[in-house]
XYZ file of C-alpha atoms in Angstrom:
184
model
C 11.506 11.689 -10.896
C 9.916 9.738 -13.721
C 8.233 6.380 -13.146
C 10.763 4.694 -15.451
C 13.557 5.837 -13.116
C 12.151 3.885 -10.164
C 11.447 0.297 -9.226
C 7.719 0.511 -8.534
C 6.682 -2.270 -6.188
C 2.977 -3.134 -6.217
C 2.012 -4.514 -2.794
C -1.512 -5.965 -2.822
C -3.526 -6.755 0.253
C -5.491 -9.731 1.504
C -6.431 -12.158 -1.332
C -4.282 -10.219 -3.854
C -5.486 -7.689 -6.439
C -7.487 -9.249 -9.257
C -7.442 -8.371 -12.977
C -9.845 -5.436 -12.606
C -8.146 -3.872 -9.577
C -6.379 -0.544 -10.100
C -3.084 -2.050 -8.845
C -3.128 -4.709 -11.557
C -3.933 -2.098 -14.195
C -1.056 0.096 -13.026
C 1.314 -2.869 -13.021
C 0.363 -3.604 -16.638
C 0.827 0.035 -17.737
C 4.011 0.953 -15.873
C 7.089 -0.689 -17.394
C 9.067 -0.436 -14.157
C 6.307 -1.876 -11.943
C 6.248 -5.368 -10.531
C 4.091 -7.111 -7.985
C 5.462 -8.392 -4.700
C 4.146 -11.956 -4.713
C 3.071 -13.792 -1.593
C 2.948 -17.546 -1.116
C -0.384 -17.446 0.689
C -2.742 -14.620 -0.248
C -5.776 -15.808 1.739
C -3.960 -16.780 4.960
C -1.440 -13.964 5.366
C 1.407 -14.303 7.826
C 3.166 -11.032 8.636
C 6.696 -12.419 8.793
C 6.310 -14.112 5.386
C 4.720 -11.108 3.707
C 7.270 -8.760 5.245
C 10.223 -10.967 4.223
C 9.017 -11.126 0.601
C 8.705 -7.341 0.493
C 12.092 -6.756 2.141
C 13.686 -9.124 -0.376
C 12.082 -7.231 -3.293
C 13.130 -3.827 -1.932
C 16.678 -4.908 -1.154
C 17.071 -6.472 -4.635
C 15.939 -3.300 -6.425
C 18.367 -1.676 -8.847
C 16.768 1.792 -8.747
C 15.129 3.892 -6.035
C 11.918 2.204 -4.918
C 8.387 3.564 -4.962
C 5.969 1.470 -2.906
C 2.350 1.226 -4.088
C 0.437 -0.547 -1.329
C -3.251 -1.309 -0.922
C -5.007 -2.443 2.245
C -3.011 -5.139 4.075
C -0.122 -4.279 1.751
C 0.094 -0.947 3.606
C 0.476 -2.752 6.937
C 3.113 -5.026 5.395
C 5.088 -2.083 4.025
C 5.048 -0.040 7.218
C 6.053 -3.038 9.354
C 8.965 -3.772 6.965
C 10.491 -0.261 6.925
C 13.247 -0.959 9.500
C 14.579 -3.811 7.340
C 14.890 -1.921 4.049
C 18.506 -1.432 2.914
C 17.776 0.228 -0.435
C 16.461 3.740 -0.862
C 12.711 4.210 -0.758
C 11.967 7.274 -2.868
C 8.345 7.350 -1.713
C 5.231 5.383 -0.835
C 1.667 5.594 -2.115
C -0.647 3.967 0.454
C -4.317 3.314 -0.279
C -7.048 2.156 2.107
C -5.004 1.085 5.132
C -7.024 -1.350 7.244
C -7.425 -0.876 10.976
C -5.285 -3.827 12.035
C -5.627 -2.886 15.721
C -9.430 -3.173 15.679
C -10.561 -6.372 17.462
C -13.650 -6.423 15.216
C -11.610 -6.612 11.978
C -12.450 -9.628 9.841
C -10.841 -11.956 9.139
C -9.350 -11.841 12.614
C -5.861 -12.950 11.566
C -5.414 -9.530 9.935
C -4.829 -8.207 13.465
C -1.490 -10.048 13.445
C -0.264 -7.257 11.114
C -0.854 -4.603 13.777
C -0.677 -2.406 15.540
C 0.953 0.011 13.131
C 4.269 1.574 14.068
C 3.638 5.261 14.735
C 7.117 6.551 13.928
C 7.426 9.075 11.103
C 8.380 7.362 7.859
C 11.893 8.129 6.548
C 10.558 8.902 3.047
C 7.712 10.938 1.508
C 4.340 9.258 1.417
C 0.699 9.761 0.578
C -2.130 7.931 2.300
C -5.491 7.850 0.525
C -8.513 6.839 2.593
C -12.247 6.639 2.100
C -14.848 7.967 4.518
C -16.840 4.720 4.330
C -14.149 2.058 4.100
C -15.555 -1.023 5.877
C -12.045 -1.992 7.006
C -11.010 1.265 8.662
C -12.777 4.240 10.199
C -11.798 7.476 8.476
C -10.487 9.124 11.662
C -8.270 6.101 12.362
C -6.750 6.291 8.863
C -6.202 10.026 9.258
C -4.523 9.518 12.644
C -2.212 6.789 11.305
C -1.218 8.923 8.311
C -0.508 11.843 10.638
C 1.776 9.727 12.810
C 3.710 8.638 9.710
C 4.032 12.208 8.429
C 2.130 11.125 5.342
C 0.153 13.545 3.179
C -3.439 12.491 3.832
C -5.966 12.507 0.998
C -9.700 12.289 1.695
C -11.150 10.175 -1.141
C -14.728 10.864 -0.059
C -17.155 7.966 0.219
C -15.386 5.423 -1.984
C -15.612 2.158 -0.058
C -12.401 0.143 0.107
C -10.992 1.710 -3.097
C -10.795 -1.592 -4.936
C -12.444 -3.214 -7.960
C -15.525 -4.143 -5.911
C -16.095 -0.482 -5.053
C -15.741 0.532 -8.707
C -12.062 1.454 -8.661
C -10.681 -0.548 -11.537
C -9.441 2.295 -13.726
C -9.395 4.872 -10.863
C -8.296 7.903 -12.935
C -8.109 10.194 -9.866
C -5.635 7.797 -8.278
C -3.575 7.604 -11.449
C -3.313 11.400 -11.630
C -2.456 11.702 -7.934
C 0.203 9.002 -8.218
C 1.750 10.588 -11.332
C 1.996 13.981 -9.602
C 3.432 12.354 -6.474
C 6.141 10.496 -8.416
C 7.034 13.607 -10.437
C 7.829 15.431 -7.186
C 10.098 12.683 -5.787
C 13.863 12.900 -5.919
C 15.804 9.798 -7.009
């Protein structure tokens, strides 16, 4: 599959992805990419975030590729049962541990726990060994439950602009290879 043959949905996490974030850069470069907007980025409510994503997926004209970061991953996985259109694949980056009672802000726990059923589409989950929002072994376990290909990013923080991942060339290459192996 080529990126132009898919509706690429960018699903940011808590507080959105700013201008230097890799998701924003990808959205600007990929002609078929668009961001799933949320009404309230700093006070997320699962049902609202999930409904906005489900609406975007179900309105898609082409097979969908999900590109989720952080709380966007939790949103996407919680929304899977409500998708009517085909999901060609999902690229998940830095899933937070939404079942951890020490997660901050605490209202992020309302997005968990994660469903542990295998996903009905191919996926990749990229996680860092020193992500402050999720222990590496927790991310690896979640990805395993989903049947997701797990990629160890090394010690990369939360894989966002603050951790130096604006351009993120390794992510771009991994995503391009992933999409090229998907079937429409």
